[in-house]
XYZ file of C-alpha atoms in Angstrom:
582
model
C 217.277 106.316 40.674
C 219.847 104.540 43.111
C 219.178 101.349 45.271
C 221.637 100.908 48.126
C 221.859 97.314 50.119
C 225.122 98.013 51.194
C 224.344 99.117 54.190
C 220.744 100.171 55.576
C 218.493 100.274 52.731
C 218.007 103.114 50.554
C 216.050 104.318 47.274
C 217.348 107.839 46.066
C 215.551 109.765 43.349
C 217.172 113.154 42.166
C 218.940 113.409 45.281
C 216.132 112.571 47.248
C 215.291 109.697 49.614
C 212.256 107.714 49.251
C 209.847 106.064 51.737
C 209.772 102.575 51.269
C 207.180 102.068 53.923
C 206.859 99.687 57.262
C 208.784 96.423 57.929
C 207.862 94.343 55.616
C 207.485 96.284 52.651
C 211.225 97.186 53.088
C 211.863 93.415 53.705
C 210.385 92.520 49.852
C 211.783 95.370 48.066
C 215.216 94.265 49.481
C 214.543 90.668 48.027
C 213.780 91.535 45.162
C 217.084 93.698 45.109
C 219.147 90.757 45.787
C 217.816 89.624 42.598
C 217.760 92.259 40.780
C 215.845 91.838 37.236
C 215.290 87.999 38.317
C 212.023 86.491 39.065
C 211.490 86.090 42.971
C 208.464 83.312 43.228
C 205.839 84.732 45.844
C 206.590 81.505 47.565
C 209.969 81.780 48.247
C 208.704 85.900 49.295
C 206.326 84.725 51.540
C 208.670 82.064 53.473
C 210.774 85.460 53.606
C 208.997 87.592 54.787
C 207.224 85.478 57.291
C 210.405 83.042 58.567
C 208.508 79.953 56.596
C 205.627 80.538 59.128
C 202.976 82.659 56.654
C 199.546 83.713 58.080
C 196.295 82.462 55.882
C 196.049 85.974 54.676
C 199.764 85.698 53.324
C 199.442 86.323 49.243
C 197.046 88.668 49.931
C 199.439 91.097 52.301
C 202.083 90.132 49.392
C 199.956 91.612 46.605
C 199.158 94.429 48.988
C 203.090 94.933 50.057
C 203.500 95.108 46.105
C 200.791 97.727 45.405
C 202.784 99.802 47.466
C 206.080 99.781 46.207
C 204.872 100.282 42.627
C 203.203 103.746 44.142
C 206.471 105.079 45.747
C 209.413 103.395 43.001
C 206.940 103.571 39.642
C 204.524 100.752 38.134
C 207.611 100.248 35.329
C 209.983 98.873 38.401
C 207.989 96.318 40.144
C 206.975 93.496 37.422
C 204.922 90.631 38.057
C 205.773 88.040 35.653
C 205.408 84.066 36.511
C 205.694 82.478 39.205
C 206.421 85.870 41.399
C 207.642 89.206 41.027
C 210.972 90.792 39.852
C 212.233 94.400 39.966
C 213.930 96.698 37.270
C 217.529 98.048 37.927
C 219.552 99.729 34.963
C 223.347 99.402 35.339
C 224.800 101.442 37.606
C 222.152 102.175 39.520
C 222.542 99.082 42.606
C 225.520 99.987 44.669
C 225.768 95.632 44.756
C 226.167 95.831 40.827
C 228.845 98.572 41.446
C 230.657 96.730 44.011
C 230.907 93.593 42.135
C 232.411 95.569 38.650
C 234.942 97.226 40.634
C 236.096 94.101 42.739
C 235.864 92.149 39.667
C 238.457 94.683 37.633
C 241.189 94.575 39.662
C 244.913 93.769 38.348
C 246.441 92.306 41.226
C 249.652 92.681 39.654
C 249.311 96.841 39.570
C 249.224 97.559 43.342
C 248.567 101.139 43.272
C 245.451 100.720 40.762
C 243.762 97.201 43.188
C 244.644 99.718 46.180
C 242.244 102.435 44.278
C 239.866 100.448 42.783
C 239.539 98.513 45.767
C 239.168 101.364 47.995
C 236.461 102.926 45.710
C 234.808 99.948 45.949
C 234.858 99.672 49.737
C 233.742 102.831 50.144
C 229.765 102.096 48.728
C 229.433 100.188 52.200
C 227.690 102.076 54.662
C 227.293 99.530 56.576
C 226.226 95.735 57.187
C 224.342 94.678 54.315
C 220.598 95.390 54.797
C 221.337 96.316 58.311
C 218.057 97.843 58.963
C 215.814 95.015 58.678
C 215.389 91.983 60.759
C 217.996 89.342 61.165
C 215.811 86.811 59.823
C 215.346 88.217 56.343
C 217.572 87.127 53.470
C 220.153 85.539 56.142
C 221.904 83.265 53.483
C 222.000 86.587 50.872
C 223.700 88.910 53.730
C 225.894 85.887 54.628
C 227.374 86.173 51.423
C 227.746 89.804 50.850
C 229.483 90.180 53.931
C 232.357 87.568 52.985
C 232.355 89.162 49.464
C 233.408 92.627 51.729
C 235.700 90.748 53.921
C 237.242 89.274 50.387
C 237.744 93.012 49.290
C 238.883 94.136 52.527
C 241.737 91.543 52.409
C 242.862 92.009 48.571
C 242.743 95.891 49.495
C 244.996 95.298 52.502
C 247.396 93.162 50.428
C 247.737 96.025 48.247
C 248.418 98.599 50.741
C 251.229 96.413 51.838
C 252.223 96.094 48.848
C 252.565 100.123 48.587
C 254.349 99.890 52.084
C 251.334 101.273 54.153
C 251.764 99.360 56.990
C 252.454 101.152 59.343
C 249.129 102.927 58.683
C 247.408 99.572 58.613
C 248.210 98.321 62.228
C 245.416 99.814 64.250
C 242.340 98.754 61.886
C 244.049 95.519 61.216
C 244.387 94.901 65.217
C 240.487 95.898 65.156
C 239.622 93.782 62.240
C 241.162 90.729 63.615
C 239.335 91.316 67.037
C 236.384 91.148 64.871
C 237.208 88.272 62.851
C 239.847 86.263 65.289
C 239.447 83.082 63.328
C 239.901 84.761 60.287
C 243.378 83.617 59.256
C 244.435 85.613 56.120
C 243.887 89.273 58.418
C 245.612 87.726 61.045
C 248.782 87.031 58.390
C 248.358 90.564 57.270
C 248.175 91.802 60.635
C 251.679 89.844 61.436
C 253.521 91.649 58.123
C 252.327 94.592 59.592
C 253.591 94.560 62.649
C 256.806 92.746 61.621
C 257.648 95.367 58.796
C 257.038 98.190 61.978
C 259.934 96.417 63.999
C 257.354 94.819 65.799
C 258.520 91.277 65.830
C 257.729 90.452 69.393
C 253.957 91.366 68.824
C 253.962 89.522 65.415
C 254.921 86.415 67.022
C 252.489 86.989 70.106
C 249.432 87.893 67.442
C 250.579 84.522 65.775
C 250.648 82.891 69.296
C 247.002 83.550 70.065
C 245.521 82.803 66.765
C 246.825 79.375 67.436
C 245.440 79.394 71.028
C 242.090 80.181 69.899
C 242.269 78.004 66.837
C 242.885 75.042 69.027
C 240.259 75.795 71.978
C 237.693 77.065 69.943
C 238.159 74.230 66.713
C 240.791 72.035 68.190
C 242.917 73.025 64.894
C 246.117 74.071 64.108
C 247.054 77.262 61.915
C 247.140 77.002 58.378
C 250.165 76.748 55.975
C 250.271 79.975 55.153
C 250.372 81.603 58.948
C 253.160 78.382 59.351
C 255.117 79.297 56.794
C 255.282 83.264 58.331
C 256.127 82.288 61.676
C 259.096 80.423 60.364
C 259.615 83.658 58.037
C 259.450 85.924 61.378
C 261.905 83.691 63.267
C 264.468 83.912 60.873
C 264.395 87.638 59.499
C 263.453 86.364 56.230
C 264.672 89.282 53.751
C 261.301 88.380 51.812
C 259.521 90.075 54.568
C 260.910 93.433 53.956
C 258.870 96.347 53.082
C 258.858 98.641 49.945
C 259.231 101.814 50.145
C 256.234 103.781 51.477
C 254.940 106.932 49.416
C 256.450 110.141 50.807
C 254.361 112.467 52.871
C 255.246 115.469 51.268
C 254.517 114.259 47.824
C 250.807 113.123 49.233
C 250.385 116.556 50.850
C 251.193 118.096 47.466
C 248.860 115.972 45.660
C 245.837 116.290 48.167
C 246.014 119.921 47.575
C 247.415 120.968 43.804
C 244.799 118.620 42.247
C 241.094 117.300 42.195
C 240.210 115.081 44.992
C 239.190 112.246 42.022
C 238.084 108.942 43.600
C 240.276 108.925 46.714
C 243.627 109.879 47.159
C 246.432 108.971 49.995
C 245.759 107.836 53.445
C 244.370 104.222 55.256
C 240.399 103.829 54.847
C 239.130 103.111 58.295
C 237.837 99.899 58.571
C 237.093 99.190 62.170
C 233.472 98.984 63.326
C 233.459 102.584 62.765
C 233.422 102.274 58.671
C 231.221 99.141 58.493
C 228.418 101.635 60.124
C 229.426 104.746 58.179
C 228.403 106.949 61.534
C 230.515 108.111 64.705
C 229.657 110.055 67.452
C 231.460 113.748 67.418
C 233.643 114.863 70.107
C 232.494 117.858 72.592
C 229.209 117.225 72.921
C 226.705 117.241 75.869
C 224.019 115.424 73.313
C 225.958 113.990 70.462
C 225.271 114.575 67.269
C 226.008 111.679 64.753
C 228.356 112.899 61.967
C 228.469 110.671 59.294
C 230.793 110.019 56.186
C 230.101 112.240 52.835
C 228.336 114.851 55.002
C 228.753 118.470 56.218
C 228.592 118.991 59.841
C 228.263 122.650 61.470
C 230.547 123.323 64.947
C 230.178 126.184 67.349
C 233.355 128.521 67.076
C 233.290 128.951 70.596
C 232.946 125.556 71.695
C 233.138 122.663 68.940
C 230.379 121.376 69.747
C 228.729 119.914 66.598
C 224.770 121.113 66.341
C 224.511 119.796 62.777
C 225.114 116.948 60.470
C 224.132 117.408 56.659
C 224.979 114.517 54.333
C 225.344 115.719 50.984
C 225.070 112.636 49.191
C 228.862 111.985 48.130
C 232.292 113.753 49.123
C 232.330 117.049 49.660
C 235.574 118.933 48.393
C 234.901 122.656 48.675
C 232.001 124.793 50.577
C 231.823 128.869 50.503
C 229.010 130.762 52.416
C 226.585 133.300 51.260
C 222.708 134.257 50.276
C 222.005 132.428 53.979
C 223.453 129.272 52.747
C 225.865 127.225 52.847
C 226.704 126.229 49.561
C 228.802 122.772 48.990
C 230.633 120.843 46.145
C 229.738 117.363 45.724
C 232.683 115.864 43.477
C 230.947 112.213 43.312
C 227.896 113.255 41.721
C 228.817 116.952 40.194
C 226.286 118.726 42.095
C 226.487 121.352 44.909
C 224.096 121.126 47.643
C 222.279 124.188 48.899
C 222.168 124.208 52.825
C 220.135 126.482 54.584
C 222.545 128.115 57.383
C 219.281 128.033 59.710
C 216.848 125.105 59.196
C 219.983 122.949 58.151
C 217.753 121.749 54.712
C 219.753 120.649 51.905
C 219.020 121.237 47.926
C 220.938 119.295 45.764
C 221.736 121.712 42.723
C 222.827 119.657 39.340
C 223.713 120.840 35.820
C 226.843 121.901 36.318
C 229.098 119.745 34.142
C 230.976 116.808 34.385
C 233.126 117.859 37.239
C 232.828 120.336 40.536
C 235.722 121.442 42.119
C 235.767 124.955 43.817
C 233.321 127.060 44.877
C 233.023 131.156 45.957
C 230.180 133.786 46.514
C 229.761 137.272 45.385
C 228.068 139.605 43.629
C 224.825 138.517 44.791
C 225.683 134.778 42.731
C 227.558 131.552 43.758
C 230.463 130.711 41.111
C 231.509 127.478 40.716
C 234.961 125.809 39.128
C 233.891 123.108 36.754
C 237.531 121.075 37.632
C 238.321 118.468 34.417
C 235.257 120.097 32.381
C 237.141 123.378 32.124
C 234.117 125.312 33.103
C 233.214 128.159 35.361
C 229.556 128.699 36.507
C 227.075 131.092 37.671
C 224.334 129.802 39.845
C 221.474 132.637 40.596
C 220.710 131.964 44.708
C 217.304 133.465 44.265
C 216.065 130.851 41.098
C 219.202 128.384 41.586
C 219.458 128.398 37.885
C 222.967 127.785 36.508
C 224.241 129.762 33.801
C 227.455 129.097 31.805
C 230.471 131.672 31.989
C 231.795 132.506 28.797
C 235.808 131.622 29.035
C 236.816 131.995 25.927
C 239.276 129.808 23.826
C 242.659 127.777 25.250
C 243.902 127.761 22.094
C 244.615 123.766 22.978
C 242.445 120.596 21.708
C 241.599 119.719 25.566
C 239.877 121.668 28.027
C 242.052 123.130 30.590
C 240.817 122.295 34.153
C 239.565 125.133 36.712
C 240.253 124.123 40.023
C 240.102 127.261 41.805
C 237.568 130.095 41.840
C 237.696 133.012 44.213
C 235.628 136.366 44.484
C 237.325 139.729 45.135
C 238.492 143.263 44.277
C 235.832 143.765 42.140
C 236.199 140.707 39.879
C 235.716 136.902 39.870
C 239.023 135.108 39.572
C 239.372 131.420 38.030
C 242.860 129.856 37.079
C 242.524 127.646 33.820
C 245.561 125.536 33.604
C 248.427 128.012 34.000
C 245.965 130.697 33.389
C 244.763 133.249 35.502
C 241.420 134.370 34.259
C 239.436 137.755 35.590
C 235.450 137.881 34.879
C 233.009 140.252 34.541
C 230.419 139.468 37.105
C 227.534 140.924 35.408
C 228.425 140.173 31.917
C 229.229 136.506 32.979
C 232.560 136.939 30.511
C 235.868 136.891 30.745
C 237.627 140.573 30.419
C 241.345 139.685 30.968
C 243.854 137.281 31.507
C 247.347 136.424 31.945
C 249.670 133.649 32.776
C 251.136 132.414 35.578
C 253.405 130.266 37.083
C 252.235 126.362 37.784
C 250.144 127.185 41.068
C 248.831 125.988 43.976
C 246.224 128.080 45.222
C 245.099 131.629 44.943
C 243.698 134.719 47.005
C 242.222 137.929 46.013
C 241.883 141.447 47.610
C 243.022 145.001 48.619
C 242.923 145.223 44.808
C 245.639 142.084 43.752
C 245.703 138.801 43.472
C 248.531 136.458 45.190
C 249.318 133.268 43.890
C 251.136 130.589 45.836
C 253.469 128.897 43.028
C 255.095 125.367 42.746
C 258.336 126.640 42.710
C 257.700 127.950 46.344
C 257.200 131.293 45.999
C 254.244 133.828 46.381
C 253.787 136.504 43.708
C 251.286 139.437 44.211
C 249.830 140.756 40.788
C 247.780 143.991 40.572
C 244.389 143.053 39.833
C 243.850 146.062 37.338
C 246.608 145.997 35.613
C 247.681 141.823 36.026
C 251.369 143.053 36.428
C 253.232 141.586 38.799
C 254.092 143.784 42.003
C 255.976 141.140 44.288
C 257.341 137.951 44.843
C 258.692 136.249 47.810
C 260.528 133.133 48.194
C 259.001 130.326 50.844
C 261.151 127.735 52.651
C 258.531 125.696 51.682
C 255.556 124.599 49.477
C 252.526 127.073 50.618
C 248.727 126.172 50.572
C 245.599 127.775 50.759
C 246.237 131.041 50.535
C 243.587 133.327 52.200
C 243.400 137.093 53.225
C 242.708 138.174 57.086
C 242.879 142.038 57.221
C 245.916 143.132 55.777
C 248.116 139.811 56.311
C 248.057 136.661 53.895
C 248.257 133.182 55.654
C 249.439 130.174 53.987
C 249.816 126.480 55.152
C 253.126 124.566 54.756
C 253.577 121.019 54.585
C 253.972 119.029 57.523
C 257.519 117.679 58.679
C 260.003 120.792 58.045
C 260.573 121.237 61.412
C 260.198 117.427 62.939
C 257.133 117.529 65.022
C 255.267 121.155 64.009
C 253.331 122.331 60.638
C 253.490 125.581 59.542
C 251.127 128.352 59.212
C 252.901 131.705 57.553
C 251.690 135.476 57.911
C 253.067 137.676 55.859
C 252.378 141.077 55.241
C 249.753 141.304 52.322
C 251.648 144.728 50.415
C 255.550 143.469 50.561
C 254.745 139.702 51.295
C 257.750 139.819 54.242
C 257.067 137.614 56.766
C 255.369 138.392 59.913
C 254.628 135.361 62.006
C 254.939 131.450 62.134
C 252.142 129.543 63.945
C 253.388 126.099 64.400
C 250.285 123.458 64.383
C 251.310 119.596 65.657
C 253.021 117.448 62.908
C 249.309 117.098 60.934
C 248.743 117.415 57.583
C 246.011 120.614 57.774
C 244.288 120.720 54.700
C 242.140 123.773 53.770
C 242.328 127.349 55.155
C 239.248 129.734 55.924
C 238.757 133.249 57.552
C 235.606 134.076 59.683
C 234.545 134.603 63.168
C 237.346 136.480 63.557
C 239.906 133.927 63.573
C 241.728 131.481 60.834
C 240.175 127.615 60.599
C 242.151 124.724 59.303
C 241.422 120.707 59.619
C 243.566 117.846 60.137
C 242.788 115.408 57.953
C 244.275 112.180 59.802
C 242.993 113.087 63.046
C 239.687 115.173 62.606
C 240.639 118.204 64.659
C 239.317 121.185 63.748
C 242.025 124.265 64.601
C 241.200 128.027 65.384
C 244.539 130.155 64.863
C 243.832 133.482 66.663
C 245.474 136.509 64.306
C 245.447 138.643 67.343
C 247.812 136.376 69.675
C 249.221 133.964 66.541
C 248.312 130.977 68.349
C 246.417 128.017 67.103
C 243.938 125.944 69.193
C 242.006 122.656 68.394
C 238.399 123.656 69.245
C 236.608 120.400 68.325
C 237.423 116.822 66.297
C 234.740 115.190 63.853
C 235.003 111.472 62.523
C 236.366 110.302 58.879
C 238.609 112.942 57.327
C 237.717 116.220 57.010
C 238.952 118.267 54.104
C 236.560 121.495 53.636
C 235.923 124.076 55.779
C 234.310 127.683 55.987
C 233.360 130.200 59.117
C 230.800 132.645 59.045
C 227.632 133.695 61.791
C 229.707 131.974 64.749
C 229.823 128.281 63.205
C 232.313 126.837 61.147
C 231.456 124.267 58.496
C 233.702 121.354 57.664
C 233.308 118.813 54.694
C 233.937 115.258 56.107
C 234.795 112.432 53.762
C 234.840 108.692 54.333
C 238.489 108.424 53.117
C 241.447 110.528 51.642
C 243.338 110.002 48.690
């Protein structure tokens, strides 16, 4: 069971929500939350619950309230014991409790790890703390929680300075400082920023109105510390200067050669937008609310979003088939089972320690266990899960499985450097061969092409595993997918200044056809269906059709957060939105 305060609040059992019942129900579970396996006194609950102004028939609507929550969480959680009530959490299962471990494990001395850790734990907020209920409930509690966020925010933002993010840091740090303009420490971070962009003028004018409002609105003066950086401003202290940021390419190449593990590259956005977890989609006449962690279903035609599905954590892969869309949840090593009509969602579990890639065919979904090293078999009809026999790596650690694809009469998995073909109705691997270190892999027409680190694409006969072809690329190629005889392939973003690439090349001799050039974006994810190409942007949201017929590539639609799945089938496409990138 999971109890989120972070945000609205939330009980989840097995994947599914509980109702808490009305007002004031909600109100006494959450303060006995804030407490968590502490005695509450049914005094201090009734001055709660009734803003110190309790009706006669007060202990009795307590004991009542009570009642209640014992029916819907179990008799076990809610215990009375003297002189009130206290409820059961185990570890790990009150986002607060989560929140508080992570914040209090950071090494501010190992910026890259505080920058993680920190991130992971910003990313259990869904919004203000018990946002839900009325104002007057628990005000000192939710006081507190929020500065323990804002505390997090900051030592997160010092990090990512730290890392030479700060360019990416300017826009939510101009936000957050609207929000909290007496805030001094954001304001400081917000003047690094700007300074370490060659922004020195706007530094010194961000510094300029903090001081303005500091004195009207307190009739203070700035602190030391946003002194002492003025002075450090004026005189180009060398101090100031930034580090080097990561490189772009080297994120790119990360984001897509390896499991998407906590988070990976990229700001968090922390304007209003994050603290609520929701934003409105783009291209709507009635918008639909598309919120982090989720799946949200577009019209090809239009963009217009007609669905929003969250799945619980961050979805990394989805593949269609059996009139579902079928979707890996890498937080909690399920995959959710949405129904492509009624938009209902199954969470499926049992399937090991990690999921990482997902395909369907031969009547089955089969899923790529990541870390764990497995592949599985889950039957559509039952949804039971069933185990694929791999056979031995010869090596004292399981080699991971991050990709799993479905095609000329096979199901393909590479293990480690491994490329592994499977009987589909024997669940058991039949041969296998290796390959180069790889990025990605397609199957059909009766090979398999594998896009390689060392830039290059080699086709391999998928009955004999010999290798046919191979073609050098200008660049590192992702995502390789098959659309009629061509393979397409996504390059990196930057080669030529302001454009990213998409490659055609001819699926038999792998010589180039065609370039479509997308803006400067870092597209993550490729997917055939509706008789186009689909790709996603994952700074930006946009959602981009490339048309094989003309070669050209049009942004149909945006969604909110960072989208970094995506599938087409039945005139929608499906794209996997997460609340932040690594």
């Amino acid at each position: 069971m999971e109890f989120r305060i972070l945000g609205p609040l939330e009980v989840v059992d097995d994947g599914r929500e509980l109702a808490l019942g009305g007002a004031k129900q909600r109100a006494l579970l959450a303060l006995l939350l804030l407490h968590a396996n502490s005695v509450v006194s049914r005094d201090r609950l009734i001055d709660e619950l009734w803003d110190a102004d309790p009706p006669e028939t007060a202990r009795t609507a307590l004991q009542v309230h009570v009642s209640q929550l014992r029916k819907a969480l179990g008799r076990e959680r809610i215990v009375t014991q003297a002189p009130g009530y206290m409820v059961r959490v185990e570890p790990g299962e009150l986002d607060l409790g989560r929140f508080e471990r992570l914040c209090s494990g950071v090494d501010p001395s190992d910026s890259a790890s505080a920058a993680e850790t920190l991130r992971a734990a910003l990313l259990l907020w869904r919004g203000p703390p018990l946002g839900d209920l009325d104002g007057t409930v628990a005000r000192a509690e939710r006081g507190r929680l929020e500065e323990q966020r804002l505390l997090a925010l900051e030592q997160w933002i010092d990090a990512e300075l730290a890392l030479g993010r700060h360019a990416e840091l300017v826009p939510e740090l101009e936000g957050l400082v609207r929000a909290n303009s007496l805030r001094e420490r954001l304001r400081a971070q917000l003047m690094l920023a700007l300074y370490r962009c060659g922004r020195q003028a706007d530094a010194l004018e961000a510094y300029r109105q903090g001081r303005q409002l500091l004195s009207h609105e307190l009739g203070l003066e700035p602190g030391e510390e946003l002194r002492r950086l003025e002075k450090a401003i004026l005189e180009h202290d060398e101090a100031l200067s930034a580090p080097a940021a990561p490189a772009r390419a080297e994120r790119r190449r990360r984001l897509a050669g390896r499991p998407l593990l906590a988070v990976a590259a990229g700001a968090i956005l922390l304007t209003a937008a994050l603290v609520t977890g929701i934003l409105l989609a783009t291209r709507s006449s009635e918008p639909i609310l598309v919120r982090a962690n989720s799946v949200a279903a577009l019209e090809a035609e239009t963009g217009k979003v007609t669905a929003n599905v969250p799945i619980g954590g961050r979805p990394v892969a989805i593949a269609l088939g059996g009139g579902s869309a079928w979707v890996a949840d890498a937080d909690n090593s399920t995959v959710s089972r949405i129904d492509v009509k009624t938009k209902e969602r199954l969470p499926i579990g049992g399937l090991g320690s990690d999921v990482h890639d997902l395909a369907f065919g031969f009547g089955s979904l089969w899923v790529a266990g990541g870390n764990s090293g497995t592949v599985s078999r889950v039957d559509p009809q039952t949804n039971a899960t069933e185990r694929v026999d791999l056979g031995s790596t010869g090596q004292r650690l399981p080699q991971p499985v991050f990709s799993v694809r479905v095609g000329a009469g096979a199901v393909w998995a590479m293990r480690g450097n491994e490329l592994l073909r499977i009987d589909p109705s024997e669940a058991r691997v039949t041969d296998r061969r290796r390959i180069p270190p790889a990025e990605g892999f397609a199957v059909g027409l009766g090979s398999v092409w594998v896009a390689t680190e060392d830039e290059r694409v080699v086709r391999i006969d998928a009955r004999t595993l010999e290798t046919l072809y191979g073609h050098e690329l200008p660049q590192l190629g992702f995502f390789p997918v098959l659309e009629g005889r061509s393979l397409w392939l996504v390059g990196s973003p930057g080669l030529d200044g302001d454009v990213t690439r998409v490659w055609r090349l001819d699926a038999s001799t792998l010589t180039q056809r065609a370039i479509v050039a997308l803006p400067n974006v870092p597209a993550y994810g490729l997917a055939t269906g509706n008789g186009a190409l689909w790709t996603v942007d994952v700074d930006t949201g946009g959602v981009w059709r490339v048309d094989p017929a003309t070669e050209r590539a049009t942004r149909i639609g945006r969604v909110p957060h960072h989208p970094v799945a995506v599938a087409a089938g039945d005139g929608i496409v499906w794209v996997g939105v997460q609340n932040d990138l690594p």
